[in-house]
Tab-separated table of C-alpha atoms in Angstrom:
chain	number	residue	atom	x	y	z
S	1	UNK	CA	105.613	101.850	206.939
S	2	UNK	CA	102.620	103.374	208.687
S	3	UNK	CA	101.346	100.852	211.224
S	4	UNK	CA	97.749	102.098	211.095
S	5	UNK	CA	97.640	101.698	207.307
S	6	UNK	CA	99.061	98.172	207.490
S	7	UNK	CA	96.528	97.142	210.120
S	8	UNK	CA	93.683	98.614	208.092
S	9	UNK	CA	94.744	96.689	204.980
S	10	UNK	CA	95.142	93.421	206.855
S	11	UNK	CA	91.779	93.869	208.576
S	12	UNK	CA	90.292	94.394	205.127
S	13	UNK	CA	91.928	91.159	203.972
S	14	UNK	CA	90.282	89.260	206.837
S	15	UNK	CA	86.851	89.624	205.234
S	16	UNK	CA	88.015	89.201	201.612
S	17	UNK	CA	87.975	86.026	199.556
S	18	UNK	CA	90.991	83.708	199.656
S	19	UNK	CA	92.566	84.984	196.446
S	20	UNK	CA	92.257	88.644	197.464
S	21	UNK	CA	93.505	87.891	200.976
S	22	UNK	CA	96.569	86.175	199.542
S	23	UNK	CA	97.301	89.123	197.235
S	24	UNK	CA	96.951	91.745	199.990
S	25	UNK	CA	99.199	89.822	202.378
S	26	UNK	CA	101.808	89.226	199.691
S	27	UNK	CA	101.849	92.865	198.632
S	28	UNK	CA	102.117	94.068	202.219
S	29	UNK	CA	105.003	91.694	202.908
S	30	UNK	CA	106.729	93.000	199.781
S	31	UNK	CA	106.370	96.564	200.976
S	32	UNK	CA	107.980	95.674	204.307
S	33	UNK	CA	110.908	94.118	202.430
S	34	UNK	CA	111.243	97.119	200.146
S	35	UNK	CA	111.270	99.475	203.130
S	36	UNK	CA	113.869	97.347	204.914
S	37	UNK	CA	111.751	97.005	208.046
S	38	UNK	CA	110.191	93.983	209.734
S	39	UNK	CA	106.433	93.799	210.388
S	40	UNK	CA	105.408	95.749	213.471
S	41	UNK	CA	102.125	94.016	214.235
S	42	UNK	CA	101.453	91.108	216.580
S	43	UNK	CA	100.828	87.540	215.436
S	44	UNK	CA	98.206	85.678	217.457
S	45	UNK	CA	97.729	82.454	215.468
S	46	UNK	CA	99.384	80.120	212.981
S	47	UNK	CA	96.442	79.969	210.579
S	48	UNK	CA	97.743	80.191	207.018
S	49	UNK	CA	94.245	80.309	205.520
S	50	UNK	CA	92.290	82.883	207.501
S	51	UNK	CA	94.662	85.004	209.604
S	52	UNK	CA	96.040	87.803	207.382
S	53	UNK	CA	98.532	88.921	210.049
S	54	UNK	CA	100.171	85.519	210.189
S	55	UNK	CA	99.967	85.170	206.398
S	56	UNK	CA	101.712	88.504	205.877
S	57	UNK	CA	104.439	87.735	208.415
S	58	UNK	CA	104.857	84.258	206.917
S	59	UNK	CA	105.418	85.660	203.442
S	60	UNK	CA	107.812	88.287	204.763
S	61	UNK	CA	110.024	85.765	206.529
S	62	UNK	CA	109.775	83.246	203.708
S	63	UNK	CA	111.254	85.812	201.338
S	64	UNK	CA	113.932	86.655	203.878
S	65	UNK	CA	114.894	82.983	204.157
S	66	UNK	CA	114.850	82.465	200.395
S	67	UNK	CA	117.152	85.457	199.988
S	68	UNK	CA	119.542	84.334	202.761
S	69	UNK	CA	118.803	80.841	204.096
S	70	UNK	CA	121.317	81.093	206.908
S	71	UNK	CA	121.561	80.711	210.655
S	72	UNK	CA	121.713	84.514	210.890
S	73	UNK	CA	118.296	84.851	209.252
S	74	UNK	CA	116.896	82.160	211.564
S	75	UNK	CA	118.331	84.023	214.543
S	76	UNK	CA	116.732	87.300	213.445
S	77	UNK	CA	113.414	85.572	212.823
S	78	UNK	CA	113.439	83.946	216.263
S	79	UNK	CA	114.357	87.253	217.898
S	80	UNK	CA	111.500	88.998	216.057
S	81	UNK	CA	109.102	86.270	217.218
S	82	UNK	CA	109.996	86.903	220.863
S	83	UNK	CA	108.458	90.384	220.646
S	84	UNK	CA	105.671	89.841	218.104
S	85	UNK	CA	104.235	86.341	218.554
S	86	UNK	CA	101.936	85.530	221.453
S	87	UNK	CA	103.057	82.822	223.843
S	88	UNK	CA	100.045	80.572	223.245
S	89	UNK	CA	100.862	80.160	219.547
S	90	UNK	CA	104.657	80.555	219.661
S	91	UNK	CA	105.292	76.805	219.329
S	92	UNK	CA	103.011	76.397	216.309
S	93	UNK	CA	104.546	79.421	214.568
S	94	UNK	CA	108.077	78.232	215.341
S	95	UNK	CA	107.386	74.790	213.865
S	96	UNK	CA	105.766	76.278	210.773
S	97	UNK	CA	108.546	78.740	210.030
S	98	UNK	CA	111.602	76.777	211.144
S	99	UNK	CA	110.678	73.431	209.581
S	100	UNK	CA	108.925	74.928	206.577
S	101	UNK	CA	111.755	77.260	205.641
S	102	UNK	CA	114.261	74.516	206.359
S	103	UNK	CA	112.482	72.344	203.797
S	104	UNK	CA	112.225	75.112	201.210
S	105	UNK	CA	115.950	75.896	201.581
S	106	UNK	CA	117.200	72.314	201.896
S	107	UNK	CA	119.724	72.938	199.121
S	108	UNK	CA	121.871	75.185	201.331
S	109	UNK	CA	122.953	73.212	204.392
S	110	UNK	CA	125.466	75.002	206.635
S	111	UNK	CA	127.845	73.564	209.167
S	112	UNK	CA	126.880	73.759	212.824
S	113	UNK	CA	129.438	76.497	213.523
S	114	UNK	CA	127.153	79.453	212.636
S	115	UNK	CA	124.435	78.025	214.891
S	116	UNK	CA	126.897	77.759	217.773
S	117	UNK	CA	127.840	81.388	217.172
S	118	UNK	CA	124.175	82.449	217.243
S	119	UNK	CA	123.634	80.615	220.541
S	120	UNK	CA	126.627	82.414	222.079
S	121	UNK	CA	125.297	85.738	220.786
S	122	UNK	CA	121.916	85.050	222.378
S	123	UNK	CA	123.581	84.844	225.785
S	124	UNK	CA	121.716	83.497	228.781
S	125	UNK	CA	118.495	85.486	228.519
S	126	UNK	CA	115.021	84.173	229.228
S	127	UNK	CA	114.370	83.595	225.509
S	128	UNK	CA	117.586	81.661	224.884
S	129	UNK	CA	115.893	78.252	224.966
S	130	UNK	CA	113.267	79.348	222.457
S	131	UNK	CA	115.847	80.931	220.193
S	132	UNK	CA	118.071	77.833	220.305
S	133	UNK	CA	115.024	75.614	219.735
S	134	UNK	CA	114.102	77.608	216.613
S	135	UNK	CA	117.670	77.423	215.289
S	136	UNK	CA	117.763	73.670	215.904
S	137	UNK	CA	114.446	73.105	214.119
S	138	UNK	CA	115.580	75.177	211.131
S	139	UNK	CA	118.764	73.172	210.617
S	140	UNK	CA	116.992	69.907	211.413
S	141	UNK	CA	114.387	70.781	208.774
S	142	UNK	CA	117.120	70.941	206.146
S	143	UNK	CA	118.701	67.656	207.242
S	144	UNK	CA	115.309	65.957	207.334
S	145	UNK	CA	114.425	67.200	203.845
S	146	UNK	CA	117.721	65.765	202.558
S	147	UNK	CA	117.247	62.453	204.443
S	148	UNK	CA	120.545	62.852	206.288
S	149	UNK	CA	119.443	60.455	209.036
S	150	UNK	CA	122.678	59.872	210.939
S	151	UNK	CA	123.762	63.493	210.655
S	152	UNK	CA	120.350	64.596	211.933
S	153	UNK	CA	120.560	62.186	214.867
S	154	UNK	CA	123.993	63.510	215.834
S	155	UNK	CA	122.867	67.130	215.473
S	156	UNK	CA	119.799	66.682	217.667
S	157	UNK	CA	121.795	64.888	220.291
S	158	UNK	CA	124.968	66.933	220.635
S	159	UNK	CA	124.900	70.242	218.746
S	160	UNK	CA	125.157	73.476	220.793
S	161	UNK	CA	121.805	74.777	219.560
S	162	UNK	CA	120.022	71.517	220.395
S	163	UNK	CA	121.620	71.325	223.850
S	164	UNK	CA	120.815	75.008	224.518
S	165	UNK	CA	117.141	74.324	223.787
S	166	UNK	CA	117.006	72.826	227.272
S	167	UNK	CA	113.538	71.733	228.343
S	168	UNK	CA	112.147	72.294	224.853
S	169	UNK	CA	114.033	69.171	223.720
S	170	UNK	CA	111.168	67.221	225.286
S	171	UNK	CA	108.657	68.815	222.900
S	172	UNK	CA	106.862	66.193	220.742
S	173	UNK	CA	108.156	67.715	217.495
S	174	UNK	CA	111.765	67.413	218.702
S	175	UNK	CA	111.234	63.791	219.746
S	176	UNK	CA	109.533	63.108	216.400
S	177	UNK	CA	112.634	64.375	214.592
S	178	UNK	CA	114.761	62.020	216.669
S	179	UNK	CA	112.429	59.168	215.735
S	180	UNK	CA	112.668	60.125	212.058
S	181	UNK	CA	116.470	60.027	212.233
S	182	UNK	CA	116.477	56.698	214.076
S	183	UNK	CA	114.102	54.985	211.641
S	184	UNK	CA	116.203	55.997	208.659
S	185	UNK	CA	119.553	55.164	210.218
S	186	UNK	CA	121.267	51.856	209.454
S	187	UNK	CA	123.122	51.980	212.780
S	188	UNK	CA	120.216	52.509	215.208
S	189	UNK	CA	117.688	49.846	216.132
S	190	UNK	CA	114.017	49.721	215.185
S	191	UNK	CA	113.155	49.233	218.858
S	192	UNK	CA	114.836	52.536	219.751
S	193	UNK	CA	113.106	54.347	216.889
S	194	UNK	CA	109.727	52.833	217.820
S	195	UNK	CA	110.139	53.955	221.423
S	196	UNK	CA	110.722	57.540	220.292
S	197	UNK	CA	107.787	57.290	217.893
S	198	UNK	CA	105.470	56.138	220.665
S	199	UNK	CA	106.650	58.970	222.899
S	200	UNK	CA	105.975	61.628	220.265
S	201	UNK	CA	102.769	60.069	218.943
S	202	UNK	CA	101.125	59.624	222.347
S	203	UNK	CA	101.866	63.184	223.494
S	204	UNK	CA	98.693	65.129	224.235
S	205	UNK	CA	100.293	68.288	222.827
S	206	UNK	CA	101.407	66.756	219.545
S	207	UNK	CA	101.044	69.147	216.625
S	208	UNK	CA	100.311	68.669	212.970
S	209	UNK	CA	104.049	68.868	212.233
S	210	UNK	CA	104.739	66.199	214.858
S	211	UNK	CA	102.299	63.849	213.162
S	212	UNK	CA	103.775	64.630	209.743
S	213	UNK	CA	107.360	63.926	210.874
S	214	UNK	CA	106.335	60.652	212.535
S	215	UNK	CA	104.613	59.441	209.359
S	216	UNK	CA	107.491	60.693	207.223
S	217	UNK	CA	109.924	58.654	209.311
S	218	UNK	CA	107.832	55.488	208.975
S	219	UNK	CA	107.424	55.966	205.218
S	220	UNK	CA	111.157	56.375	204.562
S	221	UNK	CA	112.493	54.079	207.281
S	222	UNK	CA	114.979	51.342	206.605
S	223	UNK	CA	112.715	48.327	205.888
S	224	UNK	CA	111.578	46.408	208.962
S	225	UNK	CA	108.939	43.815	209.758
S	226	UNK	CA	105.484	45.327	210.238
S	227	UNK	CA	106.458	48.689	208.731
S	228	UNK	CA	103.553	48.880	206.299
S	229	UNK	CA	100.881	48.011	208.841
S	230	UNK	CA	102.288	50.446	211.426
S	231	UNK	CA	102.367	53.250	208.853
S	232	UNK	CA	98.846	52.418	207.694
S	233	UNK	CA	97.448	52.448	211.237
S	234	UNK	CA	99.139	55.742	212.184
S	235	UNK	CA	98.213	57.406	208.895
S	236	UNK	CA	94.600	56.280	209.268
S	237	UNK	CA	94.491	57.954	212.677
S	238	UNK	CA	96.057	61.099	211.206
S	239	UNK	CA	93.510	61.220	208.374
S	240	UNK	CA	90.656	60.886	210.846
S	241	UNK	CA	92.127	63.757	212.878
S	242	UNK	CA	92.980	65.933	209.837
S	243	UNK	CA	90.623	64.817	207.018
S	244	UNK	CA	91.537	67.757	204.761
S	245	UNK	CA	95.312	67.297	204.962
S	246	UNK	CA	96.536	66.003	201.602
S	247	UNK	CA	99.912	64.922	203.006
S	248	UNK	CA	98.337	62.493	205.464
S	249	UNK	CA	96.272	60.910	202.697
S	250	UNK	CA	99.531	60.322	200.817
S	251	UNK	CA	101.061	58.645	203.873
S	252	UNK	CA	97.971	56.464	204.171
S	253	UNK	CA	98.282	55.534	200.493
S	254	UNK	CA	101.924	54.593	201.091
S	255	UNK	CA	101.019	52.376	204.044
S	256	UNK	CA	98.215	50.675	202.133
S	257	UNK	CA	100.568	50.151	199.198
S	258	UNK	CA	103.120	48.489	201.490
S	259	UNK	CA	100.364	46.210	202.803
S	260	UNK	CA	99.400	45.183	199.270
S	261	UNK	CA	95.997	46.944	199.405
S	262	UNK	CA	96.445	48.660	196.062
S	263	UNK	CA	92.833	49.632	195.332
S	264	UNK	CA	92.489	51.409	198.691
S	265	UNK	CA	95.896	53.032	198.126
S	266	UNK	CA	94.753	54.416	194.776
S	267	UNK	CA	91.660	55.861	196.412
S	268	UNK	CA	93.789	57.587	199.071
S	269	UNK	CA	96.305	59.044	196.612
S	270	UNK	CA	93.485	60.347	194.409
S	271	UNK	CA	91.949	62.021	197.463
S	272	UNK	CA	95.332	63.599	198.223
S	273	UNK	CA	95.607	64.976	194.679
S	274	UNK	CA	92.114	66.464	194.908
S	275	UNK	CA	92.860	68.131	198.242
S	276	UNK	CA	96.216	69.403	196.965
S	277	UNK	CA	94.606	71.025	193.927
S	278	UNK	CA	92.221	72.907	196.218
S	279	UNK	CA	95.017	74.169	198.493
S	280	UNK	CA	97.131	77.299	198.133
S	281	UNK	CA	100.492	75.836	199.069
S	282	UNK	CA	103.507	77.540	197.550
S	283	UNK	CA	105.039	74.228	196.464
S	284	UNK	CA	101.919	72.776	194.843
S	285	UNK	CA	103.778	71.858	191.645
S	286	UNK	CA	106.548	70.007	193.489
S	287	UNK	CA	104.108	68.078	195.661
S	288	UNK	CA	101.862	67.275	192.724
S	289	UNK	CA	104.775	65.703	190.853
S	290	UNK	CA	105.641	63.640	193.947
S	291	UNK	CA	102.046	62.508	194.397
S	292	UNK	CA	101.691	61.546	190.744
S	293	UNK	CA	104.923	59.558	190.956
S	294	UNK	CA	103.537	57.756	194.004
S	295	UNK	CA	100.295	57.103	192.146
S	296	UNK	CA	102.202	55.580	189.233
S	297	UNK	CA	104.078	53.326	191.669
S	298	UNK	CA	100.818	52.198	193.281
S	299	UNK	CA	99.228	51.561	189.897
S	300	UNK	CA	102.257	49.575	188.776
S	301	UNK	CA	102.150	47.576	192.008
S	302	UNK	CA	98.461	46.887	191.493
S	303	UNK	CA	98.994	45.626	187.935
S	304	UNK	CA	101.955	43.525	189.062
S	305	UNK	CA	99.842	42.014	191.845
S	306	UNK	CA	97.096	41.145	189.345
S	307	UNK	CA	99.623	39.497	187.030
S	308	UNK	CA	101.195	37.614	189.922
S	309	UNK	CA	97.776	36.436	191.098
S	310	UNK	CA	96.910	35.175	187.616
S	311	UNK	CA	100.267	33.446	187.320
S	312	UNK	CA	99.816	31.905	190.759
S	313	UNK	CA	96.348	30.701	189.772
S	314	UNK	CA	97.829	29.018	186.707
S	315	UNK	CA	100.615	27.461	188.749
S	316	UNK	CA	98.123	26.171	191.309
S	317	UNK	CA	95.975	24.711	188.517
S	318	UNK	CA	98.979	23.064	186.904
S	319	UNK	CA	100.156	21.717	190.261
S	320	UNK	CA	96.692	20.273	190.913
S	321	UNK	CA	96.635	18.676	187.461
S	322	UNK	CA	100.095	17.217	187.983
S	323	UNK	CA	99.064	15.844	191.365
S	324	UNK	CA	95.936	14.288	189.839
S	325	UNK	CA	97.993	12.737	187.057
S	326	UNK	CA	100.478	11.372	189.603
S	327	UNK	CA	97.649	9.858	191.633
S	328	UNK	CA	96.114	8.363	188.504
S	329	UNK	CA	99.417	6.821	187.422
S	330	UNK	CA	100.054	5.493	190.892
S	331	UNK	CA	96.555	4.009	191.138
S	332	UNK	CA	96.899	2.468	187.694
S	333	UNK	CA	100.208	0.867	188.680
S	334	UNK	CA	98.659	-0.624	191.800
S	335	UNK	CA	95.675	-1.944	189.868
S	336	UNK	CA	98.045	-3.417	187.308
S	337	UNK	CA	99.939	-5.293	190.035
S	338	UNK	CA	96.662	-6.605	191.427
S	339	UNK	CA	95.441	-7.699	187.990
S	340	UNK	CA	98.743	-9.429	187.233
S	341	UNK	CA	98.609	-11.237	190.586
S	342	UNK	CA	95.050	-12.397	189.975
S	343	UNK	CA	95.772	-13.345	186.359
S	344	UNK	CA	98.906	-15.281	187.358
S	345	UNK	CA	96.938	-17.164	189.997
S	346	UNK	CA	94.219	-17.952	187.458
S	347	UNK	CA	96.723	-19.288	184.880
S	348	UNK	CA	98.496	-21.346	187.513
S	349	UNK	CA	95.200	-22.815	188.637
S	350	UNK	CA	94.169	-23.579	185.057
S	351	UNK	CA	97.456	-25.295	184.218
S	352	UNK	CA	97.509	-27.213	187.458
S	353	UNK	CA	93.898	-28.297	187.210
S	354	UNK	CA	94.382	-29.590	183.651
S	355	UNK	CA	97.304	-31.744	184.705
S	356	UNK	CA	95.314	-33.171	187.595
S	357	UNK	CA	92.223	-33.722	185.441
S	358	UNK	CA	93.835	-35.177	182.310
S	359	UNK	CA	96.743	-37.227	183.623
S	360	UNK	CA	95.819	-38.034	187.143
S	361	UNK	CA	94.927	-41.640	188.312
S	362	UNK	CA	93.274	-40.613	191.531
S	363	UNK	CA	89.571	-41.147	192.093
S	364	UNK	CA	87.269	-38.326	191.137
S	365	UNK	CA	86.597	-37.231	194.698
S	366	UNK	CA	90.298	-36.983	195.465
S	367	UNK	CA	90.898	-34.984	192.315
S	368	UNK	CA	88.172	-32.559	193.299
S	369	UNK	CA	89.701	-32.130	196.752
S	370	UNK	CA	93.102	-31.573	195.180
S	371	UNK	CA	91.732	-28.969	192.773
S	372	UNK	CA	89.952	-27.192	195.610
S	373	UNK	CA	93.117	-27.084	197.714
S	374	UNK	CA	95.105	-25.799	194.757
S	375	UNK	CA	92.507	-23.108	194.054
S	376	UNK	CA	92.445	-21.994	197.678
S	377	UNK	CA	96.238	-21.782	197.775
S	378	UNK	CA	96.398	-19.707	194.618
S	379	UNK	CA	93.581	-17.473	195.857
S	380	UNK	CA	95.453	-16.899	199.115
S	381	UNK	CA	98.567	-16.116	197.058
S	382	UNK	CA	96.659	-13.517	195.025
S	383	UNK	CA	95.121	-12.019	198.149
S	384	UNK	CA	98.552	-11.730	199.780
S	385	UNK	CA	99.891	-9.886	196.720
S	386	UNK	CA	96.889	-7.502	196.625
S	387	UNK	CA	96.947	-6.949	200.403
S	388	UNK	CA	100.663	-6.329	200.484
S	389	UNK	CA	100.360	-3.834	197.658
S	390	UNK	CA	97.542	-2.042	199.524
S	391	UNK	CA	99.575	-1.816	202.740
S	392	UNK	CA	102.615	-0.489	200.905
S	393	UNK	CA	100.616	2.224	199.119
S	394	UNK	CA	98.330	3.100	202.038
S	395	UNK	CA	100.535	5.940	203.419
S	396	UNK	CA	100.790	7.440	199.945
S	397	UNK	CA	96.990	7.518	199.596
S	398	UNK	CA	96.601	9.117	203.010
S	399	UNK	CA	99.178	11.823	202.142
S	400	UNK	CA	97.362	12.582	198.905
S	401	UNK	CA	94.040	12.977	200.707
S	402	UNK	CA	95.664	15.254	203.282
S	403	UNK	CA	96.941	17.663	200.598
S	404	UNK	CA	93.602	17.970	198.792
């Protein structure tokens, strides 16, 4: 294809509206494929909305990967990047193409043998680390999309392409992938995964893909204490940094849902759906189905929480009523004992006083003293019964007051 014509068309697309820009870039990419040649222009950014050169190259390589989602295609893409992508944006482009095409082609996972062959073919040139890094990200993108946590951890740690990446293994996106694998694994500890997460998250050069992988790992991690709050806090930071990113709003909704904040979660997932509808992503339909499924889960959780709260309110009311009834019965029993004691003392006094009054031969003054002594004794008896009952039931009363 004529380079001057291609550049003229892409420059025209730069000033066109989004729909026209998309059409021009897609048509140009198709013409490159039909001619059997790769784009000859230079890519100087990773902007999928405004840079027609990157958009055209992105569509060209996406079609190449969809046609043959293999290590060979990844190798050819990485080799093309070494001569056509500027150094300052190479990392962003590599993450976008390797991880993105790995996700789109997650259904065709190869063994690591072809990647080892590609690394050997690359030799020991100056671009070997970059090429191996791209190959590793492409395969890791497939394993991540399929949630193969332990296999991903092993690949990142020991595969030839990962080892050949050399110093690039310290890149935040690579560490984030290791954290993702560790969080999902049932054999690795949460402490180890959290350490990797902190390393990737705190990196000053962390990219949008790094943030996305970190949140993805937290969202799909094996359950651990504090998971929901950690995801919510990280996702909130991501939303503040990228307010128009629908994926981060979904992660925030997930974290809020885990924390039981269903109303806020619904607000976040609705925001994500609105932002997704306004985007031009190629997998809009797939993501929309996922987001709607998440929304249904949040809504169901919200309704369940409302039902549980109402049921708990009823149980609390019934428990309070039962406690009040128990206290009433207990108090009534105590009062009954006291009444019986007093009544018994009164009857005993009456019977005793009648005998003294009617049949006694003592003088009147002695009878009165005898009656008084008898009355005092019976009164003391009644008081002992009432006092003993009060002492016995005192601890029970105090416990009841403490639970109110």
